[in-house]
Short mmCIF file of C-alpha atoms in Angstrom, two decimals:
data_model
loop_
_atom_site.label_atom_id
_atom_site.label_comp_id
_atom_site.label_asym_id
_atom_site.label_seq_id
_atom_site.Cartn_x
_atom_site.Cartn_y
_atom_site.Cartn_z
CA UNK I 1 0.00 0.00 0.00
CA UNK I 2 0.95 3.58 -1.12
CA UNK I 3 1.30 6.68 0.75
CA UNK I 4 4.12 7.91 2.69
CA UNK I 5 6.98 9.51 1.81
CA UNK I 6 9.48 6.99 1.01
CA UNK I 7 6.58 6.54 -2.17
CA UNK I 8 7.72 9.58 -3.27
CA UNK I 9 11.39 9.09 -2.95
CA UNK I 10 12.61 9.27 -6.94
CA UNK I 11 9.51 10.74 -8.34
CA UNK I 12 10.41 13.19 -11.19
CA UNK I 13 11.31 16.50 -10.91
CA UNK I 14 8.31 18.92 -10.40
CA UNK I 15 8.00 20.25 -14.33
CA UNK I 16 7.24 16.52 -15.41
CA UNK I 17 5.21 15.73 -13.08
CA UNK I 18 2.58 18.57 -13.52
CA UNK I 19 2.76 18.52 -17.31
CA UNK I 20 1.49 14.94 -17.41
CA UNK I 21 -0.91 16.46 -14.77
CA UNK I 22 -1.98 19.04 -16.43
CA UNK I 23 -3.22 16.89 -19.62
CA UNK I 24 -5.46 14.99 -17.45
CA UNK I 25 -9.01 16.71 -18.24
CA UNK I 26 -11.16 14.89 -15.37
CA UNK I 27 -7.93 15.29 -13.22
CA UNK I 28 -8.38 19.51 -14.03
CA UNK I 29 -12.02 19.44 -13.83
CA UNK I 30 -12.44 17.32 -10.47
CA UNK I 31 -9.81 19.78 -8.50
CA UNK I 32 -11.14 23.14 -9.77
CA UNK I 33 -14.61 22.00 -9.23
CA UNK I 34 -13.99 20.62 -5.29
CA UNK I 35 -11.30 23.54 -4.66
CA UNK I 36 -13.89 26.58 -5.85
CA UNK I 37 -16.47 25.38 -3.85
CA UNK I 38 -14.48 24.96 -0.43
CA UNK I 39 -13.04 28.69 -1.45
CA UNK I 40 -16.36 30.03 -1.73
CA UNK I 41 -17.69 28.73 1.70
CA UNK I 42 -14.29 29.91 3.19
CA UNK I 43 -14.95 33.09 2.11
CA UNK I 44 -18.36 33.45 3.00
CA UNK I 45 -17.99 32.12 6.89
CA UNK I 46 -14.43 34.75 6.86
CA UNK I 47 -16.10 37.67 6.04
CA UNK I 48 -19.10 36.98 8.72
CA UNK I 49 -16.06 38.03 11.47
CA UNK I 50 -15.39 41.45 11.39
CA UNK I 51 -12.04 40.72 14.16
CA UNK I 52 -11.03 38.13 11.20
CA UNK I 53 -7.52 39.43 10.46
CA UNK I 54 -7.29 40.10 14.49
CA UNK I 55 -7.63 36.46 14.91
CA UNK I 56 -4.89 35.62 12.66
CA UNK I 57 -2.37 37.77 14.12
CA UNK I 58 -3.08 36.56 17.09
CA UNK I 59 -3.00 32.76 15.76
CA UNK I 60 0.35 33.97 14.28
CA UNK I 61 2.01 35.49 17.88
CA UNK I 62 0.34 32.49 19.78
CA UNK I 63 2.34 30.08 16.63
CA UNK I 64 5.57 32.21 16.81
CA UNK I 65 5.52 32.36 20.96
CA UNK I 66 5.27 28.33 21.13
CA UNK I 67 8.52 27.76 18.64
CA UNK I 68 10.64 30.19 20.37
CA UNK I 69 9.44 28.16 24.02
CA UNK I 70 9.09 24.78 22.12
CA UNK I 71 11.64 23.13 24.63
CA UNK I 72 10.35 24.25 27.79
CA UNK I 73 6.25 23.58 26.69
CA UNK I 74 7.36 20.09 25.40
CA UNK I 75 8.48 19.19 28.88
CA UNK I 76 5.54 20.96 30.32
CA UNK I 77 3.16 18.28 28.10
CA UNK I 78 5.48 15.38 28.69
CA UNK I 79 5.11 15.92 32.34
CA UNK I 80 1.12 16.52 32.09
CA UNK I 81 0.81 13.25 29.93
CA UNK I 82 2.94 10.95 32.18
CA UNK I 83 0.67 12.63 35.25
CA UNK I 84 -2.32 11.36 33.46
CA UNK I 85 -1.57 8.03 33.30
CA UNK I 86 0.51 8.55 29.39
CA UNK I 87 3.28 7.03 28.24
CA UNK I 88 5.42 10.06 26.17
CA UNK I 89 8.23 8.71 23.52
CA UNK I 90 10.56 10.95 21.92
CA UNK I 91 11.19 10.13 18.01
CA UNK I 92 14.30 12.37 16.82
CA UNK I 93 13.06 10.44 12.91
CA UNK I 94 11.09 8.24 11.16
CA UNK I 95 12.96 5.00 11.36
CA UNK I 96 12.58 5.80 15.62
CA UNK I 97 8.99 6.97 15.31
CA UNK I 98 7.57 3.47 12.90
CA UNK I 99 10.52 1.13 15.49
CA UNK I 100 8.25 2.65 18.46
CA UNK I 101 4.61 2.18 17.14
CA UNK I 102 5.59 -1.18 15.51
CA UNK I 103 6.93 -2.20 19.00
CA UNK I 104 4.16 -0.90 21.09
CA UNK I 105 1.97 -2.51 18.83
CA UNK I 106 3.56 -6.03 18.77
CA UNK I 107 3.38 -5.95 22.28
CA UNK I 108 -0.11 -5.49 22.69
CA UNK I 109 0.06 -9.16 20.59
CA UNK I 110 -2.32 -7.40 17.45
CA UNK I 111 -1.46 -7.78 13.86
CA UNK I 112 -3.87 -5.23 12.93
CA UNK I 113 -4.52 -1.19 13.71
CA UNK I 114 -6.97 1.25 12.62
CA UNK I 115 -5.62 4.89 11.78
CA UNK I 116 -7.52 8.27 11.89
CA UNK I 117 -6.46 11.41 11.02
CA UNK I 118 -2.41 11.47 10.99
CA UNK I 119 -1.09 12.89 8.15
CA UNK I 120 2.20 12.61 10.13
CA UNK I 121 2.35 9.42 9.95
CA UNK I 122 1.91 9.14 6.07
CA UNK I 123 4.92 11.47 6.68
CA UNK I 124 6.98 8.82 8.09
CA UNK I 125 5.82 6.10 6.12
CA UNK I 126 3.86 4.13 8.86
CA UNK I 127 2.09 1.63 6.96
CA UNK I 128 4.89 0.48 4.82
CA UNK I 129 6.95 0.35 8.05
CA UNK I 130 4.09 -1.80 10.36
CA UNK I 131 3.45 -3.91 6.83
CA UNK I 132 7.07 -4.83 7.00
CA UNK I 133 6.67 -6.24 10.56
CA UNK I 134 3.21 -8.08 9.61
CA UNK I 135 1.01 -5.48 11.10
CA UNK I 136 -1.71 -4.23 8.96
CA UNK I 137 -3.05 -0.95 8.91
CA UNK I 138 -6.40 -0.03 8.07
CA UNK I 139 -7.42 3.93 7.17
CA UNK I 140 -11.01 4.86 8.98
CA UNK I 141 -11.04 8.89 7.49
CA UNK I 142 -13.32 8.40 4.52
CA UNK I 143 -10.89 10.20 1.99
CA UNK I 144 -8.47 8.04 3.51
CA UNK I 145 -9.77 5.01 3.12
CA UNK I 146 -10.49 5.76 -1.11
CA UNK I 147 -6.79 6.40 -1.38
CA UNK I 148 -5.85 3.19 0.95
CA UNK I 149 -8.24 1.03 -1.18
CA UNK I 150 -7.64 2.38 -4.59
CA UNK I 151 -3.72 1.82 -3.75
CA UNK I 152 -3.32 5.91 -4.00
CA UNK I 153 -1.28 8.52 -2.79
CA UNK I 154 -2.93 11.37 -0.94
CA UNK I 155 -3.20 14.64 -3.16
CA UNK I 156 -4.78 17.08 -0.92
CA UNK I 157 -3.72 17.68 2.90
CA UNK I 158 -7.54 17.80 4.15
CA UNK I 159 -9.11 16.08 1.24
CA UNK I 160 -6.81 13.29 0.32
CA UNK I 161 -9.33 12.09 -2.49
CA UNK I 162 -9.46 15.19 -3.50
CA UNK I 163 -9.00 13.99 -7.32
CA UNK I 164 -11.40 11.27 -7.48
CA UNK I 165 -14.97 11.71 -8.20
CA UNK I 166 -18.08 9.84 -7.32
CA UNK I 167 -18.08 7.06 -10.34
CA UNK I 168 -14.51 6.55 -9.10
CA UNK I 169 -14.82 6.02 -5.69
CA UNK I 170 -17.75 3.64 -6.38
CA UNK I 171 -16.01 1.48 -9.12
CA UNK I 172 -13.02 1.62 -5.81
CA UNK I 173 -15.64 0.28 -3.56
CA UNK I 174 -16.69 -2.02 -5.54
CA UNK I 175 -13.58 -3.33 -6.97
CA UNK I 176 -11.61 -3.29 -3.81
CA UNK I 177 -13.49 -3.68 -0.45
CA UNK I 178 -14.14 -6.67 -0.31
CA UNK I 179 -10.25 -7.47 0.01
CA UNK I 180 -9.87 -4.93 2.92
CA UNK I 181 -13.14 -6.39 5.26
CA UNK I 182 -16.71 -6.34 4.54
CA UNK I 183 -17.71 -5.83 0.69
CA UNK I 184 -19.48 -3.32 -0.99
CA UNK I 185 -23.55 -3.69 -1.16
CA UNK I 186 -24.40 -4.80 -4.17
CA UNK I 187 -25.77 -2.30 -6.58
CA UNK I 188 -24.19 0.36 -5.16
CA UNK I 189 -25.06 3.30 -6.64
CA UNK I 190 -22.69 6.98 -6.72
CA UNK I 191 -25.35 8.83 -4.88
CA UNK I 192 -23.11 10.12 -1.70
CA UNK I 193 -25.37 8.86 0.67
CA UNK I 194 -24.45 5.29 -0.64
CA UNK I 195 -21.44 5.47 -0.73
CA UNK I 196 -21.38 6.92 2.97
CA UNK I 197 -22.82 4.08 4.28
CA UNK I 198 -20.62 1.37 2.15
CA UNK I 199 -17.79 2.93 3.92
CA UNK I 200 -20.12 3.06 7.36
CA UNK I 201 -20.91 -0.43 7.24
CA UNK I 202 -17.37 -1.40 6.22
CA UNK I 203 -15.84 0.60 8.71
CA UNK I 204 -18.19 -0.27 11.76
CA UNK I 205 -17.01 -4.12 11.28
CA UNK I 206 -13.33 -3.01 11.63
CA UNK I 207 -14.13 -0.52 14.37
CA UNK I 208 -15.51 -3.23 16.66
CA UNK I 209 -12.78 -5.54 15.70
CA UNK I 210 -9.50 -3.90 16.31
CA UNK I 211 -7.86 -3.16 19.79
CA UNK I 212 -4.90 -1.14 18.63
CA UNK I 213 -5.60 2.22 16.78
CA UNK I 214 -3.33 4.79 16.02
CA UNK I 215 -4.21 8.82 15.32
CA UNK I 216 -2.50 12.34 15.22
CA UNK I 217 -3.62 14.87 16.73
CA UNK I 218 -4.50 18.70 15.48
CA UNK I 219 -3.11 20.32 18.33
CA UNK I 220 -1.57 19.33 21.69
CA UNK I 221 -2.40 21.76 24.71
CA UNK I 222 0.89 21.71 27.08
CA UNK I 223 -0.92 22.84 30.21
CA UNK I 224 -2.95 19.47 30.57
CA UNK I 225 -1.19 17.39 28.02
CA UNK I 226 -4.26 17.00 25.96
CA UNK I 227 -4.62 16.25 22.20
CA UNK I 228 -7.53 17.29 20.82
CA UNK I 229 -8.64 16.20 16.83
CA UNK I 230 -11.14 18.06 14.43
CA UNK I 231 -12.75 16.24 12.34
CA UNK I 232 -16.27 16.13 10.29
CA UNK I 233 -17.24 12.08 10.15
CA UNK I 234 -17.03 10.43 13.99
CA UNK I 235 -14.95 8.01 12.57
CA UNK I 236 -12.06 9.97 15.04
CA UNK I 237 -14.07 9.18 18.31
CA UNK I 238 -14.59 5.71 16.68
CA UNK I 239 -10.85 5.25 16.84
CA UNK I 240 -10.14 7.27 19.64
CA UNK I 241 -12.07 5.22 22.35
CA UNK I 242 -13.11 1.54 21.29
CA UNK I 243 -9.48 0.15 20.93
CA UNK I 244 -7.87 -1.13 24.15
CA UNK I 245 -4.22 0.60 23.36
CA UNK I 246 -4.37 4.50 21.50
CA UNK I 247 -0.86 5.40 20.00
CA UNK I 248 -0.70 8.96 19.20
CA UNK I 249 2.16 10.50 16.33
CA UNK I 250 2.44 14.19 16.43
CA UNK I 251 4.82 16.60 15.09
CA UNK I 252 6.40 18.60 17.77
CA UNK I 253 5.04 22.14 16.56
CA UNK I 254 1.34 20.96 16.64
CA UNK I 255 1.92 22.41 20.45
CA UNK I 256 -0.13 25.15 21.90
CA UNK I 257 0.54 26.49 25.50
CA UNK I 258 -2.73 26.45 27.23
CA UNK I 259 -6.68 26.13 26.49
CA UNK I 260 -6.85 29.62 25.62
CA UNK I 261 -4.72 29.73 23.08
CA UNK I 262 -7.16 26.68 21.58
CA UNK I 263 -9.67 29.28 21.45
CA UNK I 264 -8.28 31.18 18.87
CA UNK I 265 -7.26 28.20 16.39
CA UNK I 266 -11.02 26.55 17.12
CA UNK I 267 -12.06 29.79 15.10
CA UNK I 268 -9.19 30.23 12.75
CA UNK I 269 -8.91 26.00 11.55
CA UNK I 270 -12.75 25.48 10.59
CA UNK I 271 -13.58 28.50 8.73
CA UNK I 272 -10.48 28.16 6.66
CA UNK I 273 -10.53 24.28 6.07
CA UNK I 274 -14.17 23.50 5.27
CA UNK I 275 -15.44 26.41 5.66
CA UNK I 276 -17.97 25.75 8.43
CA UNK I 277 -18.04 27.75 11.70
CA UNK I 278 -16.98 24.81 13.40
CA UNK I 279 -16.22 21.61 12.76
CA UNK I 280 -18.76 18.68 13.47
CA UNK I 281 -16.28 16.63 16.11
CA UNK I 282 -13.89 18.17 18.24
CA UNK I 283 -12.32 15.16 20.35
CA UNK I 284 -9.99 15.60 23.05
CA UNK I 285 -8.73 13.03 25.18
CA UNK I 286 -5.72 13.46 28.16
CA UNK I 287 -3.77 10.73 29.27
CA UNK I 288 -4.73 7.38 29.64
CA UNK I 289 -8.49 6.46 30.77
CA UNK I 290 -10.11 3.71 32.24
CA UNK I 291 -9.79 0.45 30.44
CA UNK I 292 -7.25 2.01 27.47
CA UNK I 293 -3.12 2.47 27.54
CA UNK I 294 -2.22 5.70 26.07
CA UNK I 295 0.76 6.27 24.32
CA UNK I 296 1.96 9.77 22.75
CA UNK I 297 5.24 9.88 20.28
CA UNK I 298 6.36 13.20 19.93
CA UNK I 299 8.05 13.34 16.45
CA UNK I 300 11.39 15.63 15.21
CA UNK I 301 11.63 14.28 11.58
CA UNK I 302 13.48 17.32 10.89
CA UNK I 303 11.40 19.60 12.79
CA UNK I 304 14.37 21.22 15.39
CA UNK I 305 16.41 22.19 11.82
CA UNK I 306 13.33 24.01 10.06
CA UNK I 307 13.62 25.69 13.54
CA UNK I 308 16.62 26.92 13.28
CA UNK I 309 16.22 28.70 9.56
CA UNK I 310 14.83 32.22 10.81
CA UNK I 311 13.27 32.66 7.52
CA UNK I 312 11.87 29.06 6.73
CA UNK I 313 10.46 28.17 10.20
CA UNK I 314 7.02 30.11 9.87
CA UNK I 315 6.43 27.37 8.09
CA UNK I 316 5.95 25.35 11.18
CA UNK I 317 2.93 27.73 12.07
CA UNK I 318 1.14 25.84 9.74
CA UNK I 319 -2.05 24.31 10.87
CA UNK I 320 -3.04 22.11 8.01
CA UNK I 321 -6.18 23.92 6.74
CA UNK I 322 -4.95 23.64 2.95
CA UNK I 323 -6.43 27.12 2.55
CA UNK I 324 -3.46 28.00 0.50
CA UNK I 325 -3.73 24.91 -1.58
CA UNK I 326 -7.11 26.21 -2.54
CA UNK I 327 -6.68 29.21 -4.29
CA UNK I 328 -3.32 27.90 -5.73
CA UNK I 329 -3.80 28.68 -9.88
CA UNK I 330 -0.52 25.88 -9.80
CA UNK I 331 -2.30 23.50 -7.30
CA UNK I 332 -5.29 23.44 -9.43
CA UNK I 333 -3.95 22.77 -12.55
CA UNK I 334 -1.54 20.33 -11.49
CA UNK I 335 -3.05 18.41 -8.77
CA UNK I 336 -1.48 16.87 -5.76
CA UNK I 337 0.51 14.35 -7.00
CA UNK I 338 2.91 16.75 -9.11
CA UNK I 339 4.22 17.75 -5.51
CA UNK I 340 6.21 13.78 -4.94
CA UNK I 341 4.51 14.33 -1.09
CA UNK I 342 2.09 14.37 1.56
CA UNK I 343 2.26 17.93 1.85
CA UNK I 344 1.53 19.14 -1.26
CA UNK I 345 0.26 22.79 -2.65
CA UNK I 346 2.14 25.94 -1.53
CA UNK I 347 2.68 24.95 2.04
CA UNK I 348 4.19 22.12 0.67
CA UNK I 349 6.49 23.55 -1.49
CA UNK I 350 7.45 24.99 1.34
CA UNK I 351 7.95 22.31 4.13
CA UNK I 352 8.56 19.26 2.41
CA UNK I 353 12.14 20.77 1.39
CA UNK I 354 12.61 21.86 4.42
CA UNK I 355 11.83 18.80 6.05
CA UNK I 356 13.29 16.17 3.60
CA UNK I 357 16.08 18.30 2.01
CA UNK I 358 16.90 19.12 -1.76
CA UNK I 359 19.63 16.00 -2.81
CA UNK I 360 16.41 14.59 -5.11
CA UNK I 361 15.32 16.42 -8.36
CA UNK I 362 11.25 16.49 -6.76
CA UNK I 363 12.50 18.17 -3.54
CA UNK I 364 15.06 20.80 -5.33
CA UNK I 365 12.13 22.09 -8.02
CA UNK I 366 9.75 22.18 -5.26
CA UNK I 367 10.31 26.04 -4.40
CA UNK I 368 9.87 26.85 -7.81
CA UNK I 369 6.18 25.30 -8.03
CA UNK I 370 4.60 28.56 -7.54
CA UNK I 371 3.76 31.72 -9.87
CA UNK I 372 4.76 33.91 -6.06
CA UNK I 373 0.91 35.28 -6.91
CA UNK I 374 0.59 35.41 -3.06
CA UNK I 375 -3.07 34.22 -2.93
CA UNK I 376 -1.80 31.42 -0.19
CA UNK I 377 -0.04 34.30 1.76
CA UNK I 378 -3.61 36.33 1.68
CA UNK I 379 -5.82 33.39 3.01
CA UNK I 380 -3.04 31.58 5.65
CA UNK I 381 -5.16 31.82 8.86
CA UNK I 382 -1.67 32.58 10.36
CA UNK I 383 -0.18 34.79 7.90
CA UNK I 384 2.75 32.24 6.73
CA UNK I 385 4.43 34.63 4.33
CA UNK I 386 4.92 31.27 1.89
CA UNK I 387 6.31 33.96 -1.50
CA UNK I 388 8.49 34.36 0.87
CA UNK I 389 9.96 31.38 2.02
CA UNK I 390 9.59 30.02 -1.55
CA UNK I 391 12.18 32.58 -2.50
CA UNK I 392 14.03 31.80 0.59
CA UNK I 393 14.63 28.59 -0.45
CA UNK I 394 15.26 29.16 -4.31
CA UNK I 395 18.43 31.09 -3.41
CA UNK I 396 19.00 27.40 -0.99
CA UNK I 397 18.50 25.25 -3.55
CA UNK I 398 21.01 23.24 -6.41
CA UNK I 399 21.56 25.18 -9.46
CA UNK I 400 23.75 24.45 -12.86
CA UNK I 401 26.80 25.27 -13.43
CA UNK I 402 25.40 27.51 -16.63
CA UNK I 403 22.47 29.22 -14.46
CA UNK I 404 25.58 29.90 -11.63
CA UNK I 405 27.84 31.25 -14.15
CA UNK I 406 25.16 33.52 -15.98
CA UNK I 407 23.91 34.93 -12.58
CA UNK I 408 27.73 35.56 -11.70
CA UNK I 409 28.02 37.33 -14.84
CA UNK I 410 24.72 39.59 -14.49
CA UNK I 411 26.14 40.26 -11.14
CA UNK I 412 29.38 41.64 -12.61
CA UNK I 413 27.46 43.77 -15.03
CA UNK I 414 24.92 45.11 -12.61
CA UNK I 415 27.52 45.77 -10.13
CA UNK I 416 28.76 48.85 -12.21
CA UNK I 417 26.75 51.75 -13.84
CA UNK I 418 29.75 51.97 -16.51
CA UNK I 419 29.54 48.64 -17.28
CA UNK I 420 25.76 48.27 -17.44
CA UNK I 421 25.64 51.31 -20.08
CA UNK I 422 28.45 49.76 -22.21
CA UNK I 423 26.77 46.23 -22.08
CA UNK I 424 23.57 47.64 -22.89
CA UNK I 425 25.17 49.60 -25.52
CA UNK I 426 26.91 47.03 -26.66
CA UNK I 427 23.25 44.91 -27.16
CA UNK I 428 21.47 47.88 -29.00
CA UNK I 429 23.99 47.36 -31.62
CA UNK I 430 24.23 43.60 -31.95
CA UNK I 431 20.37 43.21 -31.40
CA UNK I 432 19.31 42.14 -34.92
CA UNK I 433 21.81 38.94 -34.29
CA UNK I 434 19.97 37.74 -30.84
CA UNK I 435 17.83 34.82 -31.61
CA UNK I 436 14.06 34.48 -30.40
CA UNK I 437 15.17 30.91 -28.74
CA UNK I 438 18.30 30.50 -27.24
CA UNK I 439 20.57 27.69 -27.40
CA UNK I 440 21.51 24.73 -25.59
CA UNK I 441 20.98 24.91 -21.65
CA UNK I 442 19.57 28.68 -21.88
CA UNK I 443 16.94 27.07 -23.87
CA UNK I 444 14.97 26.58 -20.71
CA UNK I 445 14.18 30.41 -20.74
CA UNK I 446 12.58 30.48 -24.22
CA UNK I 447 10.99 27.23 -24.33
CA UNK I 448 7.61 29.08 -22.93
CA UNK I 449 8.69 32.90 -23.41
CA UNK I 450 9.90 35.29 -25.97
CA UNK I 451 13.00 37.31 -25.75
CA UNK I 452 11.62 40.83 -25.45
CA UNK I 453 12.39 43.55 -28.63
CA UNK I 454 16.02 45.33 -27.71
CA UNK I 455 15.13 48.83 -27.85
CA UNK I 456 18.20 51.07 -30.01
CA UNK I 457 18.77 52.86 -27.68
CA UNK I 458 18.67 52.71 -23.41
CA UNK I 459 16.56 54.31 -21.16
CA UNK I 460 19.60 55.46 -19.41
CA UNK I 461 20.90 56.58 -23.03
CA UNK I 462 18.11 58.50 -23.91
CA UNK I 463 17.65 60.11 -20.52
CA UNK I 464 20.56 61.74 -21.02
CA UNK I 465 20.40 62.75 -24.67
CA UNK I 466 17.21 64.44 -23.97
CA UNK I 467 17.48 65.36 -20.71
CA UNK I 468 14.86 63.21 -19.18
CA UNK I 469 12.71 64.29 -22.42
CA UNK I 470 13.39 68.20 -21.65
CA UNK I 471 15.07 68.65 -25.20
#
């Protein structure tokens, strides 16, 4: 089964990927039709709070505050977790983070979990890792479980299926339940109430079967040490409180300080996710309770060294809302899967370099996926300034040896006035002998653009002949 990162490892560079994307016509049509509608409603429950950009500032100072305390407020909720009964592990990667759930799990004696909303660990690569040690996991989110059944990867960070309509999630059903648990009713139709209870019935079965589950969590108050998870289905309290053992992976900057800081983010998450004023399920849970062993793995995965880049760590404001993935024009046109991760659309771009690196050719053109429109910077409920970062991390990333050596060289001409007007001189006369396409690796430049008209004369030239047009 498909979905976490090391799926991604080796995927073509960016470019390829999204223009086989973009000559997928259903592909186009199902994203612009499901991202324009969650825009509108955004917009619509945003504009209903006249304190709106109030609320995001302070979503961004109660972010920023946490990251620059982040040490002392993880001990604070390691100490409130253990109080209540918890069991806290520390995963500095993803090799520790899948070696502790795979233990914890084979020591409850299960072979099987269920999963809820963790996008962390599709991060990590949980499945493939628990798979690998004869442990089988089974996704309960409904978007989820289309991807896990039609052997997917996730292309959207709140909508996974994002890119699959309803004929295609009912041929899935159809074609693939039955090898996951209980099969599809026959003559299913693609009416969404159907095919909400096909995934009901299937998912009740597995519910009341499995003792082990394993979830994220959308934010993790330090004061308490409790994780709390929005969600819209109940399939989260499903998997929260039936199983006997609950193993929670979270990335260490889904911490807030206290309850009133959850406030704020109970606002800001709903209206710019689904756009509802709140979201149908809010679960939180501290500690262990009676008749369940809780376990919470804090995860690093490269967390503590996006930390340290003063420019790149806003990035770990993010609260997973996908706002910014959609009003993307890129994200739209090239879907999910152009992105080689789990974290795809602008804030992707953005973090999954910074998390991963940029040695492979997906991760190095990731910064460059974006037209720096700075729509996502305009709707992030906490103002993560992705343009940016993306720029940021273009000046970071691996560039050849002709691009260095032709940005050295504009740098030696710029550098100077007198050598600026001679080179620009120098172009006015040789300008019938440039070519409309360039050659060789400059090619890149031309292969979507024309070189511009040189003018005869400069602007500097003629500002001086005429005196700034005086004479």
């Amino acid at each position: 089964m498909s979905g976490g990162n090391n799926t991604f490892l080796g995927m073509p560079a960016f470019p390829e990927n999204a223009a086989a994307a973009v000559q997928n016509s259903q592909l186009r049509f199902n994203l612009r039709k499901a991202t324009h509608t969650i825009r509108g409603k955004r917009a619509g429950v945003v504009a209903e709070l006249p304190d709106w950009m109030e609320l995001r500032q302070a979503g961004k100072e109660i972010k920023d505050h946490t990251l620059r305390n982040l040490e002392r407020y993880l001990l604070q909720l390691e100490e409130a977790v253990t109080e209540a009964g918890g069991h806290v592990h520390w995963a500095a990667d993803a090799d520790e983070a899948n070696r502790i759930v795979a233990d914890l799990v084979k020591a409850t004696g299960e072979t099987s979990v269920v999963k809820v909303k963790s996008i962390a660990t599709q991060e990590i690569g949980l499945n493939e890792a628990l798979q690998a040690e004869g442990i089988t996991a089974y996704e309960t989110d409904l978007a989820e479980l289309i991807v896990q059944l039609g052997d997917d990867w996730p292309s959207h960070i709140l909508v996974p299926a994002i890119h699959r309509n309803r004929s295609e999630i009912r041929e899935i059903f159809q074609d693939k339940m039955a090898d996951w648990g209980r099969a599809a009713p026959e003559g299913l139709t693609d009416e969404p109430s159907a095919l909400a209870e096909a995934a009901r019935l299937h998912l009740r079965e597995r519910f009341l079967s499995t003792k082990v589950a394993v979830s994220g969590a959308n934010f993790m108050i330090a004061e308490t040490g409790t994780l709390v998870i929005l969600e819209s289905e109940g399939n989260g309290r499903m998997c929260l409180t039936l199983p006997e053992t609950l193993i929670s992976v979270v990335g260490i900057e889904k911490l807030l300080p206290s309850w009133r800081d959850l406030e704020v983010f109970l606002q800001l998450l709903p209206r710019s996710s689904t756009g509802e004023r709140m979201n149908p399920y809010t679960s939180a849970w501290t500690g262990a309770v009676e008749g369940q062993e809780f376990h919470l793995v804090l995860l690093d995965n490269g967390r503590t060294q996006v930390l340290a880049d003063e420019v790149g760590r806003q990035a770990l404001r993010c609260i997973r809302c996908s706002a910014c993935l959609n009003v993307c024009p890129v994200y739209e046109r090239a879907g999910g899967h152009s992105y080689g991760s789990v974290y795809p659309g602008p804030i992707g771009a953005i973090l999954t370099p910074q998390l991963r690196g940029m040695s492979s050719a997906v991760d190095a053109s990731l910064p460059y996926a974006s037209t720096l429109c700075g729509a996502c910077f305009e709707v992030c409920p906490v103002a993560i300034d992705i343009p940016e970062v993306l720029v940021h991390l273009r000046g970071k990333a691996p560039h050849a040896r002709a691009e260095r050596l032709g940005m050295r060289a504009a740098g030696w001409v710029l550098n100077r006035p007198g050598r600026l007007g001679r080179t620009q001189r120098l172009g006015s006369r040789l300008r019938r002998f440039v070519p409309k396409r360039l050659p060789g690796p400059l090619s890149g430049w031309t292969n979507t653009r024309d070189i511009p008209d040189i003018p005869a004369e400069s602007f500097r030239d003629w500002w001086n002949r005429t005196d700034g047009g005086a004479r």
